[in-house]
Short mmCIF file of C-alpha atoms (C1' of nucleotides) in Angstrom, two decimals:
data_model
loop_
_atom_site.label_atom_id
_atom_site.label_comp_id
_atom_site.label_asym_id
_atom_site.label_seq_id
_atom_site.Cartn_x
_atom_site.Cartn_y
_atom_site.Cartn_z
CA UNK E 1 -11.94 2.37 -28.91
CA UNK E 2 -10.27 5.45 -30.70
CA UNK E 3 -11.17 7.52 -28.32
CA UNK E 4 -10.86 11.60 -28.34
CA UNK E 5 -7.68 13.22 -27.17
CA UNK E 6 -8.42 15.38 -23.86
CA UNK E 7 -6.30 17.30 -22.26
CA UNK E 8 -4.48 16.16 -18.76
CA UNK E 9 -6.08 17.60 -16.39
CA UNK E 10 -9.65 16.54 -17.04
CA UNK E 11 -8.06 12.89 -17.81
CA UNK E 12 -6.01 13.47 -14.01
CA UNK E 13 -9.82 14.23 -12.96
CA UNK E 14 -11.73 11.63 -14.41
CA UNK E 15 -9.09 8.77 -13.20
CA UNK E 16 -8.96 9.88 -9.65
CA UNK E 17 -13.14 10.17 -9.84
CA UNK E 18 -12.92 6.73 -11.66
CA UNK E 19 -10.20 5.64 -9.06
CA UNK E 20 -12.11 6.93 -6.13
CA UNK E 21 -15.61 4.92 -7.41
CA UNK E 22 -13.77 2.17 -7.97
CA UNK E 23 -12.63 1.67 -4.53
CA UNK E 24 -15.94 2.62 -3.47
CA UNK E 25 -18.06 -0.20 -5.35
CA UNK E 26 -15.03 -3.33 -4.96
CA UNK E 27 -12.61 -2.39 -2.56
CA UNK E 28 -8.97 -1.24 -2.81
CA UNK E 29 -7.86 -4.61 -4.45
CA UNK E 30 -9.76 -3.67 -7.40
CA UNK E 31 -8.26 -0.67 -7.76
CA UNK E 32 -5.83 -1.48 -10.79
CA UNK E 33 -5.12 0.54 -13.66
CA UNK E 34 -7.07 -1.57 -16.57
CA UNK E 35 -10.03 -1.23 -14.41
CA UNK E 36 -9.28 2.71 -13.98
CA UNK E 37 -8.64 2.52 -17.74
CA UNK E 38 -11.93 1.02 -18.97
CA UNK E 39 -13.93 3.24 -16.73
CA UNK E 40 -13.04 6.02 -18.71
CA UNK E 41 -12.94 4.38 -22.04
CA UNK E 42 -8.92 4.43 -22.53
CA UNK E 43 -6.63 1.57 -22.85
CA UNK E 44 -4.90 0.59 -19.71
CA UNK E 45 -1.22 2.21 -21.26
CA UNK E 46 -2.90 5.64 -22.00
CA UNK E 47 -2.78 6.23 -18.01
CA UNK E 48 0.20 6.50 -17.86
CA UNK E 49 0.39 9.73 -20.18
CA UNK E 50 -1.38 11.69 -17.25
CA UNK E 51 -0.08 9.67 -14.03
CA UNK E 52 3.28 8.36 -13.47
CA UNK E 53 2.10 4.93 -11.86
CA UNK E 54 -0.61 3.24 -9.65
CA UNK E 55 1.39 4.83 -6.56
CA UNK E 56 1.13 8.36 -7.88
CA UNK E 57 -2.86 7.96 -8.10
CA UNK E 58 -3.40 7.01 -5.16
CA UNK E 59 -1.78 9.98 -3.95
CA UNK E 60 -4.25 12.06 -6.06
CA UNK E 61 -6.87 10.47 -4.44
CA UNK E 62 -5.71 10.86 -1.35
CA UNK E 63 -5.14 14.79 -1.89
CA UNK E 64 -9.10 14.33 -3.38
CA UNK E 65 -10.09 13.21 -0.07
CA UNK E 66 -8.38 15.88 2.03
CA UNK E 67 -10.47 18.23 -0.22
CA UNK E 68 -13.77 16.52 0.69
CA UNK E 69 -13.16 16.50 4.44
CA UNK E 70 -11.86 20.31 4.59
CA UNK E 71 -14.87 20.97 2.52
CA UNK E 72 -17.33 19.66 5.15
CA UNK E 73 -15.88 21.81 8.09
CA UNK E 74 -15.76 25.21 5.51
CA UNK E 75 -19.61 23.82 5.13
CA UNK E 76 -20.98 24.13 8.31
CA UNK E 77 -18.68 27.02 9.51
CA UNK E 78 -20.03 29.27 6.99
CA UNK E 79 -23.84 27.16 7.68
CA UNK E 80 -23.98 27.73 11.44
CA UNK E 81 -22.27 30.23 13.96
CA UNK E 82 -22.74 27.79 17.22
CA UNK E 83 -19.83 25.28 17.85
CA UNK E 84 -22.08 22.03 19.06
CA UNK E 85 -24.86 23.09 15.86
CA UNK E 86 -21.58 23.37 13.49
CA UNK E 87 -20.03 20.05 15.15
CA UNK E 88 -23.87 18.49 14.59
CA UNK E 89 -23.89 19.21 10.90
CA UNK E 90 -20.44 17.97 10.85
CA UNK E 91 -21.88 14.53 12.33
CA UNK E 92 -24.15 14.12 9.83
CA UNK E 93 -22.50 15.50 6.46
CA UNK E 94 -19.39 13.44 7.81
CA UNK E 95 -21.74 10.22 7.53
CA UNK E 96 -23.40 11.11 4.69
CA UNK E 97 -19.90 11.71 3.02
CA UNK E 98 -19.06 8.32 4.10
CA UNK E 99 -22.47 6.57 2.41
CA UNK E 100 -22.04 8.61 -0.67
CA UNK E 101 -18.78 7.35 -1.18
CA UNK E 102 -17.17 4.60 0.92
CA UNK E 103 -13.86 4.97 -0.71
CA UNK E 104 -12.77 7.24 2.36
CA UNK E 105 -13.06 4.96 5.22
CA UNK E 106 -11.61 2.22 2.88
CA UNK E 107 -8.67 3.88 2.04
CA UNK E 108 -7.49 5.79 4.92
CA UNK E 109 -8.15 2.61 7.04
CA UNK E 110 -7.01 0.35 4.25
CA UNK E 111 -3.81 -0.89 5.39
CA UNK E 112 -2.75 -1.53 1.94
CA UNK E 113 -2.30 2.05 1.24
CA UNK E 114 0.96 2.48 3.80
CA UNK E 115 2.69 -0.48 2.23
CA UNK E 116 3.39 2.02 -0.97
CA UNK E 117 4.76 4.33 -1.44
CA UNK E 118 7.02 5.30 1.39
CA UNK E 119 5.36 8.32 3.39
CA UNK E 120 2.18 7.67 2.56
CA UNK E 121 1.30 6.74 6.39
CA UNK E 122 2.76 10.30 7.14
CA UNK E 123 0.33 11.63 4.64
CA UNK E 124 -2.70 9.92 5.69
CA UNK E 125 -1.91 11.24 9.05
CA UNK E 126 -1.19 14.20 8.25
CA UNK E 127 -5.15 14.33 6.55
CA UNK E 128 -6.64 12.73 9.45
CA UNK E 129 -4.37 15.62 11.69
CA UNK E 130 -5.52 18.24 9.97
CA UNK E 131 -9.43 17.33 10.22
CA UNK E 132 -9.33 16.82 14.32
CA UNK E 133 -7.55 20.00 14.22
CA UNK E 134 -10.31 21.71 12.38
CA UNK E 135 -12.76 20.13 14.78
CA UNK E 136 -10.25 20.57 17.86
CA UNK E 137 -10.55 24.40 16.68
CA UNK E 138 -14.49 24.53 16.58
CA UNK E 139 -14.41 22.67 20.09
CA UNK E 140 -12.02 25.39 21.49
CA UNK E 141 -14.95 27.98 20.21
CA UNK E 142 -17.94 25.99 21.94
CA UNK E 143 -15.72 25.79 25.42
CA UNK E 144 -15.03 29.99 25.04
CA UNK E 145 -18.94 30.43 24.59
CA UNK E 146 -19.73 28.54 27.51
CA UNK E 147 -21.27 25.69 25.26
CA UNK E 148 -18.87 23.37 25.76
CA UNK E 149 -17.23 22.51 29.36
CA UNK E 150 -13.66 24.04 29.55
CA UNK E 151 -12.43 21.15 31.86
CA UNK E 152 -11.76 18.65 29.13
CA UNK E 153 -9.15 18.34 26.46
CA UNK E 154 -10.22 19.56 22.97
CA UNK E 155 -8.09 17.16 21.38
CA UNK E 156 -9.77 14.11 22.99
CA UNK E 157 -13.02 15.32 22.41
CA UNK E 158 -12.06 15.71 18.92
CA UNK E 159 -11.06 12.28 18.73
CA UNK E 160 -14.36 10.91 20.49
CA UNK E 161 -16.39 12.56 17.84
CA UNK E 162 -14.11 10.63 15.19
CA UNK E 163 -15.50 7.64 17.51
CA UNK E 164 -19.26 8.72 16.35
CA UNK E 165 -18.61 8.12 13.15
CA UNK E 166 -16.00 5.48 12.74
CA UNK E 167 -17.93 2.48 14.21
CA UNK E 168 -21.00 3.78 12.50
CA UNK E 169 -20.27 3.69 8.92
CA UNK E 170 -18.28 0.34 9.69
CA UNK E 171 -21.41 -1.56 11.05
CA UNK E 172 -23.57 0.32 7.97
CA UNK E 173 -20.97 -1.42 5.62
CA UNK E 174 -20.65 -4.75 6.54
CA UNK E 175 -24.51 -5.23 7.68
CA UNK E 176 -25.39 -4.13 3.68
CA UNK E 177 -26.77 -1.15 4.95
CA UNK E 178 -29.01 -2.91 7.08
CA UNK E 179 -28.06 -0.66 10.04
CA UNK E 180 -29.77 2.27 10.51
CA UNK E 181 -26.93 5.08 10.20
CA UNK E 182 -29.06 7.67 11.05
CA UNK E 183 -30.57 6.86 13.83
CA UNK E 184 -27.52 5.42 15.54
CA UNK E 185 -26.21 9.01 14.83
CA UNK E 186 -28.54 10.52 16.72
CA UNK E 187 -28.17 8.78 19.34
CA UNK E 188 -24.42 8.97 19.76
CA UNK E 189 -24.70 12.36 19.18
CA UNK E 190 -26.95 12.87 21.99
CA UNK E 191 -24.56 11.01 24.02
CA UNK E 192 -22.03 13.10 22.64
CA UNK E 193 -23.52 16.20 24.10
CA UNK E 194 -23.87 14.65 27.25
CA UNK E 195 -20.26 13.70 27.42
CA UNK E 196 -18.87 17.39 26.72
CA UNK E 197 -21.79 19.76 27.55
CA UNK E 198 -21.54 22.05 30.13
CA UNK E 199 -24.24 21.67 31.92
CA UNK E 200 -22.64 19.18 34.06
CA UNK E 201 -20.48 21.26 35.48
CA UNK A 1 14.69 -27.64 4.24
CA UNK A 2 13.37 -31.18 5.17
CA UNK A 3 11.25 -29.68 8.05
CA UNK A 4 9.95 -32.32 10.46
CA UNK A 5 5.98 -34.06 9.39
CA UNK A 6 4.05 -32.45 11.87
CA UNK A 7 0.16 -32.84 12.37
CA UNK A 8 -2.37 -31.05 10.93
CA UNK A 9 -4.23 -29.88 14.09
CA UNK A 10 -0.23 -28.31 14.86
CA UNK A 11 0.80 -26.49 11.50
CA UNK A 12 -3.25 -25.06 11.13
CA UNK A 13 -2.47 -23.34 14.52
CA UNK A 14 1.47 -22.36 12.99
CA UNK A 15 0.00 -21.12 9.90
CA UNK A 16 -2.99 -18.89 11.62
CA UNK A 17 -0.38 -17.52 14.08
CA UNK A 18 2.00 -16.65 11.13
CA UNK A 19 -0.60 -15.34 9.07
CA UNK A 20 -1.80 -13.24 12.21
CA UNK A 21 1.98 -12.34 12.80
CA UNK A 22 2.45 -11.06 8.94
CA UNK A 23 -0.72 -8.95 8.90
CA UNK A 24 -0.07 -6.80 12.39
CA UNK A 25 3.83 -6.06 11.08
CA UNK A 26 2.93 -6.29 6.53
CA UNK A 27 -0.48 -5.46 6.45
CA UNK A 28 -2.55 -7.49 4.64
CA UNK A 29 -1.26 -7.49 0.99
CA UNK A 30 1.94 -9.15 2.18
CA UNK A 31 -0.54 -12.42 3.58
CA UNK A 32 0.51 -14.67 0.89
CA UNK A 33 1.32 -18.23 1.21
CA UNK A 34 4.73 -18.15 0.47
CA UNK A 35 5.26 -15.43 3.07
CA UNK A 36 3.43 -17.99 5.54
CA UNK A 37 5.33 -21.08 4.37
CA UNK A 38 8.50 -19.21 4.76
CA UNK A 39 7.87 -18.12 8.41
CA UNK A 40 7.19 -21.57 9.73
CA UNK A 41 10.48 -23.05 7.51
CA UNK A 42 7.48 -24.99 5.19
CA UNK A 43 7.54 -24.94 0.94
CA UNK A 44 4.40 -22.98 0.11
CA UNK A 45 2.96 -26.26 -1.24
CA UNK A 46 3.26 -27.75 2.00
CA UNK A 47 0.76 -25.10 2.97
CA UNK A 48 -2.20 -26.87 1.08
CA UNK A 49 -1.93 -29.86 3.20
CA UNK A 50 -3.70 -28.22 5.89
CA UNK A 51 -5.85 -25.37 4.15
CA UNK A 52 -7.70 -25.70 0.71
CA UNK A 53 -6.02 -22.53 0.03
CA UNK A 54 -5.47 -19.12 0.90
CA UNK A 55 -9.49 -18.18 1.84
CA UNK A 56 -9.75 -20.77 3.94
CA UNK A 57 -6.70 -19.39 6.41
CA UNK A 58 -8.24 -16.33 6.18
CA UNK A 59 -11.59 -18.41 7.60
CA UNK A 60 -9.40 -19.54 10.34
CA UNK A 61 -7.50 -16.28 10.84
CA UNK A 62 -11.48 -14.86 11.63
CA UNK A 63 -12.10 -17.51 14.15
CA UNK A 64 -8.99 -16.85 16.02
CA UNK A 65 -9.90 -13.14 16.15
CA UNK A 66 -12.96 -13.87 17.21
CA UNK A 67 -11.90 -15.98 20.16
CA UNK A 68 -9.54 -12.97 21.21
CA UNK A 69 -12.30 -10.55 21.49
CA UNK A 70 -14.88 -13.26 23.51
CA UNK A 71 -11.68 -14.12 25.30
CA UNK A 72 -11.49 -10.48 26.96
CA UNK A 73 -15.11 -10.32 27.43
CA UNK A 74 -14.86 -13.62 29.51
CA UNK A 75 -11.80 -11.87 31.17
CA UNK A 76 -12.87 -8.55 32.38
CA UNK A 77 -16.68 -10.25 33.46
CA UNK A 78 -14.31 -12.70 35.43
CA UNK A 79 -12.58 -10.02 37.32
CA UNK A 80 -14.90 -7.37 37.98
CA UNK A 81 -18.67 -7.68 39.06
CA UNK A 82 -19.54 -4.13 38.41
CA UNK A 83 -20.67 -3.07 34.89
CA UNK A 84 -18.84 -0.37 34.49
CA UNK A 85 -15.84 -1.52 36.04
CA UNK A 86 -16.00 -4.08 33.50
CA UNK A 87 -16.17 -1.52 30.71
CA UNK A 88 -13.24 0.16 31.83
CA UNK A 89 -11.34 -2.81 31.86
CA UNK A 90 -12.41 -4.27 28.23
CA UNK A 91 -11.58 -0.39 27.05
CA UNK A 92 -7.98 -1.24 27.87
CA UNK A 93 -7.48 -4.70 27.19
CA UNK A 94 -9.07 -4.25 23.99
CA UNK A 95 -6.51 -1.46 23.56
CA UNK A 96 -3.81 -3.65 24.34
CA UNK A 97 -5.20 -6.27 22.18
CA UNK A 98 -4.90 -3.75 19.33
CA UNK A 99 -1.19 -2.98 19.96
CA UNK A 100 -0.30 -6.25 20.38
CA UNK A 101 -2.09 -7.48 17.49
CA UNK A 102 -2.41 -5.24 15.05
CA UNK A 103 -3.82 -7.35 12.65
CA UNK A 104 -7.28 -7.54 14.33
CA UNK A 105 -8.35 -4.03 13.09
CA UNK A 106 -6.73 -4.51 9.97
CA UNK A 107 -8.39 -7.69 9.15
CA UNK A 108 -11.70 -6.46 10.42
CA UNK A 109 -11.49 -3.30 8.68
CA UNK A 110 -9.87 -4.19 5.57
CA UNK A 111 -12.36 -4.18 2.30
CA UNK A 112 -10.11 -7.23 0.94
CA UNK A 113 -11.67 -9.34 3.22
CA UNK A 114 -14.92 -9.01 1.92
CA UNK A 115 -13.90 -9.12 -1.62
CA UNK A 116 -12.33 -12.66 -1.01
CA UNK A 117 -15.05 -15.81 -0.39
CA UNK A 118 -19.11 -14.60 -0.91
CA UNK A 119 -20.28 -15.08 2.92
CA UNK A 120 -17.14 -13.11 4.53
CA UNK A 121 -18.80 -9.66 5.09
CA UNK A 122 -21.53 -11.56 6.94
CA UNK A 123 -18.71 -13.71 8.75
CA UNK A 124 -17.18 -10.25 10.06
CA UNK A 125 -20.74 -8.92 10.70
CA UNK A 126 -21.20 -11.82 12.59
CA UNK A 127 -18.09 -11.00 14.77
CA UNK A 128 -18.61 -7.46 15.75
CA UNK A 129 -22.06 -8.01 16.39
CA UNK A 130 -21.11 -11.29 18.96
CA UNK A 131 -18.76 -8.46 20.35
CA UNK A 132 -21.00 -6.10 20.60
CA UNK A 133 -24.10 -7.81 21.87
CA UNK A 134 -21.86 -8.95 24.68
CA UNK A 135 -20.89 -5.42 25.54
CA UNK A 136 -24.56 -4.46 25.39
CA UNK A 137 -25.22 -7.43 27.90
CA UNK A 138 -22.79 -5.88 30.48
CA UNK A 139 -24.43 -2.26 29.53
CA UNK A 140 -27.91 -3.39 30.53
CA UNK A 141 -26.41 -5.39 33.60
CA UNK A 142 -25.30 -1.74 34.72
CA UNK A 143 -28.36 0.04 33.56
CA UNK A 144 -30.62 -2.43 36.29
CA UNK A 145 -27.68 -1.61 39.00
CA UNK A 146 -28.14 1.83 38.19
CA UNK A 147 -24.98 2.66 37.50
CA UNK A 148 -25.80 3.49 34.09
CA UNK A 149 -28.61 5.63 32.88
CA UNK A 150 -31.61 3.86 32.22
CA UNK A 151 -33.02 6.08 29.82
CA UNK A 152 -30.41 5.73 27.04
CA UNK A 153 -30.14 2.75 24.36
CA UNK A 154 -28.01 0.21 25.66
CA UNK A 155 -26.82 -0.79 21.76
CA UNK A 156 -26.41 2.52 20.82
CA UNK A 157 -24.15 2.84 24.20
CA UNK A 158 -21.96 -0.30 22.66
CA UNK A 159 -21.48 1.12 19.48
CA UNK A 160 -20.13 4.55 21.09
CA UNK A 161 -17.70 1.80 23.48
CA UNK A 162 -16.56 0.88 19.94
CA UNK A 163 -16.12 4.13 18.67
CA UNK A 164 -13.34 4.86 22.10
CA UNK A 165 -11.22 2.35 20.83
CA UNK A 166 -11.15 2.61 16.82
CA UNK A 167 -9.78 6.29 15.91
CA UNK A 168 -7.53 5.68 19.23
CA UNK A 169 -5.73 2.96 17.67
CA UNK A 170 -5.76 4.17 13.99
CA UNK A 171 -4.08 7.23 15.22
CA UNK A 172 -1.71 5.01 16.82
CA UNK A 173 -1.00 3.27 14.04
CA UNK A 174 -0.94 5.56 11.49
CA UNK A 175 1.31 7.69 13.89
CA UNK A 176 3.55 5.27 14.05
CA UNK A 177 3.17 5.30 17.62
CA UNK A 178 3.94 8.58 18.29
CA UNK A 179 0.42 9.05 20.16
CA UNK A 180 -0.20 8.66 23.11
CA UNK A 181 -2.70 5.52 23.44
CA UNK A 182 -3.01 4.91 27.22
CA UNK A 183 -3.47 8.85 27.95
CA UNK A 184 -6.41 9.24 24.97
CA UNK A 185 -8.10 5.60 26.73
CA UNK A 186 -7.99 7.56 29.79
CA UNK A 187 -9.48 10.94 28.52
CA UNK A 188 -12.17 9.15 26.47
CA UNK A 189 -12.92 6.78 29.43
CA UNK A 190 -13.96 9.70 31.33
CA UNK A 191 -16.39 11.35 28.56
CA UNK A 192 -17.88 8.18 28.46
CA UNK A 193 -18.87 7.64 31.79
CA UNK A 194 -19.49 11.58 31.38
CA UNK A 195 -22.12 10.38 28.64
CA UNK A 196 -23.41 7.21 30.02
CA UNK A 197 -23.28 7.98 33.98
CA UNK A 198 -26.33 7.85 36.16
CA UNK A 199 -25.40 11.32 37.67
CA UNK A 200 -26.81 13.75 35.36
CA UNK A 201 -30.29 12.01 35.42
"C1'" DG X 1 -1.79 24.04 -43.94
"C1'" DT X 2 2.24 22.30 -41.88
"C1'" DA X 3 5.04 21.07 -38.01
"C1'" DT X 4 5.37 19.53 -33.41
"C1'" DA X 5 4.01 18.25 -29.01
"C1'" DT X 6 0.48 15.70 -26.81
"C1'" DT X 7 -2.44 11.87 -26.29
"C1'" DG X 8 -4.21 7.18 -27.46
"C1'" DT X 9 -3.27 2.11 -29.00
"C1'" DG X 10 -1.81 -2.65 -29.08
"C1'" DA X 11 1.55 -5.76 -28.03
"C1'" DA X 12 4.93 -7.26 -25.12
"C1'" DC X 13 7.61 -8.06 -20.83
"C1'" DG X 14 8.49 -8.96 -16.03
"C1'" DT X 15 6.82 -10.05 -11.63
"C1'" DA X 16 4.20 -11.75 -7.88
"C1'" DC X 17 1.21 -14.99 -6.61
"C1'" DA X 18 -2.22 -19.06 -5.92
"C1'" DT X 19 -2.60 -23.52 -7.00
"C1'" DT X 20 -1.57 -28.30 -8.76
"C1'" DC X 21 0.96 -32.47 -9.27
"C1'" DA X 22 4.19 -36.24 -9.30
"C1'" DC X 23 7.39 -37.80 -6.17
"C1'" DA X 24 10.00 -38.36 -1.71
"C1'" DA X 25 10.26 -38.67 3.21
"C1'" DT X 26 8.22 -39.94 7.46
"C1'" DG X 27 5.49 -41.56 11.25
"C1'" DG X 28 2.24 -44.52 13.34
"C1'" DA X 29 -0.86 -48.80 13.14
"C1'" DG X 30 -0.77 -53.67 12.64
"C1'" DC C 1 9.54 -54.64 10.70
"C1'" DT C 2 6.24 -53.55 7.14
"C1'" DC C 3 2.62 -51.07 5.09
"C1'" DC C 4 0.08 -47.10 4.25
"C1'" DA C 5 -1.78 -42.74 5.19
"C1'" DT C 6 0.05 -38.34 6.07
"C1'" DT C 7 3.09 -34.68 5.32
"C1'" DG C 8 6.89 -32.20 2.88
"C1'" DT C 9 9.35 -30.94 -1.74
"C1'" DG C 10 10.44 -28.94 -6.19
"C1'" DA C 11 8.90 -27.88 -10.49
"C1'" DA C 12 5.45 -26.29 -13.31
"C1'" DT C 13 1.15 -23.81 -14.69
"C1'" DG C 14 -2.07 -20.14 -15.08
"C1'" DT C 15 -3.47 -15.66 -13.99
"C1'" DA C 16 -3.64 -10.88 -12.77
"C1'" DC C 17 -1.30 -6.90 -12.90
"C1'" DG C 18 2.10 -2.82 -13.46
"C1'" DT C 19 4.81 -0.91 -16.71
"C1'" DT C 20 7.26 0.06 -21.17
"C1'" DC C 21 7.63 0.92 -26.00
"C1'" DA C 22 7.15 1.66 -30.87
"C1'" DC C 23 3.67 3.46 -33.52
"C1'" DA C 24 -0.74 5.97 -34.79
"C1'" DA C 25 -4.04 9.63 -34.27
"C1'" DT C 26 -5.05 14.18 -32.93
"C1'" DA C 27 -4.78 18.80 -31.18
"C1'" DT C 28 -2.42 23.10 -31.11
"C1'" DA C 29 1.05 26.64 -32.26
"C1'" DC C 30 2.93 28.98 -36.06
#
DNA sequence: GTATATTGTGAACGTACATTCACAATGGAG
DNA sequence: CTCCATTGTGAATGTACGTTCACAATATAC
């Protein structure tokens, strides 16, 4: 063991990455702090120099994953000026995000995560919130520039397009990645655009 | 104590019911056996008399879930003959289902599962598959009536049905019921038909 | 270089839980 | 009624885990 002394915040960093992987590759049940501990070659007790408890990591994590999602809608706002391209790009990175690391779905849906700490649930919400209002915002854009039809509520739309993904990565998960993600995003987004275009009208 | 001898056949249903019960309101860290013994006045020893152990109820807990979800799909072909009328009707009682028994989505969606006995991921596979498959039977049923557009992939259609119903309830949920379900059923009911419709052909 | 705060270690403790077992109570078959 | 399989009980065991603590090693300020 004996290993080198490093400073807090790259130790906060490497246990929510090791956190984060952790729940990715076994689940939220594995997530304990020996496990956390040996990833980064420390002793399960040394954790507790840079995080209070288990609780207080998970809340890093959690703050982690608000990062990643925010940093998918600053993507394809600054990648593409048209609302239904920038909420296509969104579709996919989202997915992708989800198959690079599967800790997201499994710990915002993970039930176990409410049952600490008390206002977590408030928390998660308040991540999940602040993503459809991103997207809400982007849909508001598409329905001012004519892309989008103005007769239907941004927030549900918002919430459909959650509905893309949500089944998606689900049925890629439990198949083994039998299911073809792609594809099946493709297709519900084309359905998508059918559902909120405005050519309807 | 000194509960009553009751058969096996009657505390297997107690103890799936109670398990069921303590997911939907604890979430599934608090299924333990002692929490089950308690709620149907049993010593958690008494529990092994009907289940090998705690994997097992979690087996059974699966099946029962299961026949929920073919239960509605039996339901809503019973009452209506037209496809999408039938859709529209699963949309909500599967909705229902979900408030009622919140431990469906948590089960199905929690990673513990799958970390428990090798074969559960393909158990749950197995599930939402059956579920789906039978949606995509009443999709194609409407697709041949014409009611639904021919042209699109009927599984692909199933998987968006899915995707009406999951962020709906998590939101919910993780609301703690401060959304509006029945109102966001109703909005994304009518972007789906929007999507799926015949009209626009 | 020395002092001091920071970080790492190993052992220990408490708790929650699944599971087992010897024994007691009970209910139905004969 | 009697016998025996079934069901319930209480205690005990083993394990996994979160957390704490006294102590050691190391970095950093001076």
């Amino acid at each position: 063991m004996s290993e080198k002394k490093l400073h807090t915040r790259v130790r906060q960093e490497q246990i929510v990455l090791a956190a984060l992987n952790l729940v990715a590759t076994q689940g939220l049940r594995s997530l304990n702090v020996a496990a956390v501990a040996r990833r980064i070659g420390l002793v399960p007790s040394a954790i507790y120099r840079h995080f209070k408890g288990k609780e207080e990591i998970i809340d890093a994590v959690l703050d982690h994953i608000r990062g990643m999602l925010q940093g998918n809608v600053d993507g394809v706002c600054e990648e593409a000026p048209d609302s239904l391209e920038r909420l296509r790009r969104l579709l996919f990175r989202h997915i992708r995000l989800i198959r690079e690391n599967l800790a997201i779905p499994r710990v915002i849906f993970s039930e176990d995560v409410y049952s600490g700490r008390s206002g977590r649930k408030e928390r998660v919400y308040g991540i999940v919130s602040d993503y459809l209002s991103r997207v809400e915002e982007i849909i508001r854009q598409g329905q001012g520039a004519g892309r989008i039809d103005p007769g239907i509520d941004p927030k549900a739309v918002s919430i459909l397009f959650l509905g893309l993904v949500q089944p998606t990565a689900l049925l890629w998960h439990i198949s083994n990645g039998r299911f073809d993600v792609t594809r099946q995003a493709e297709k519900a987004w084309k359905l998508f655009t059918r559902a909120v275009g405005a050519c309807c009208e």
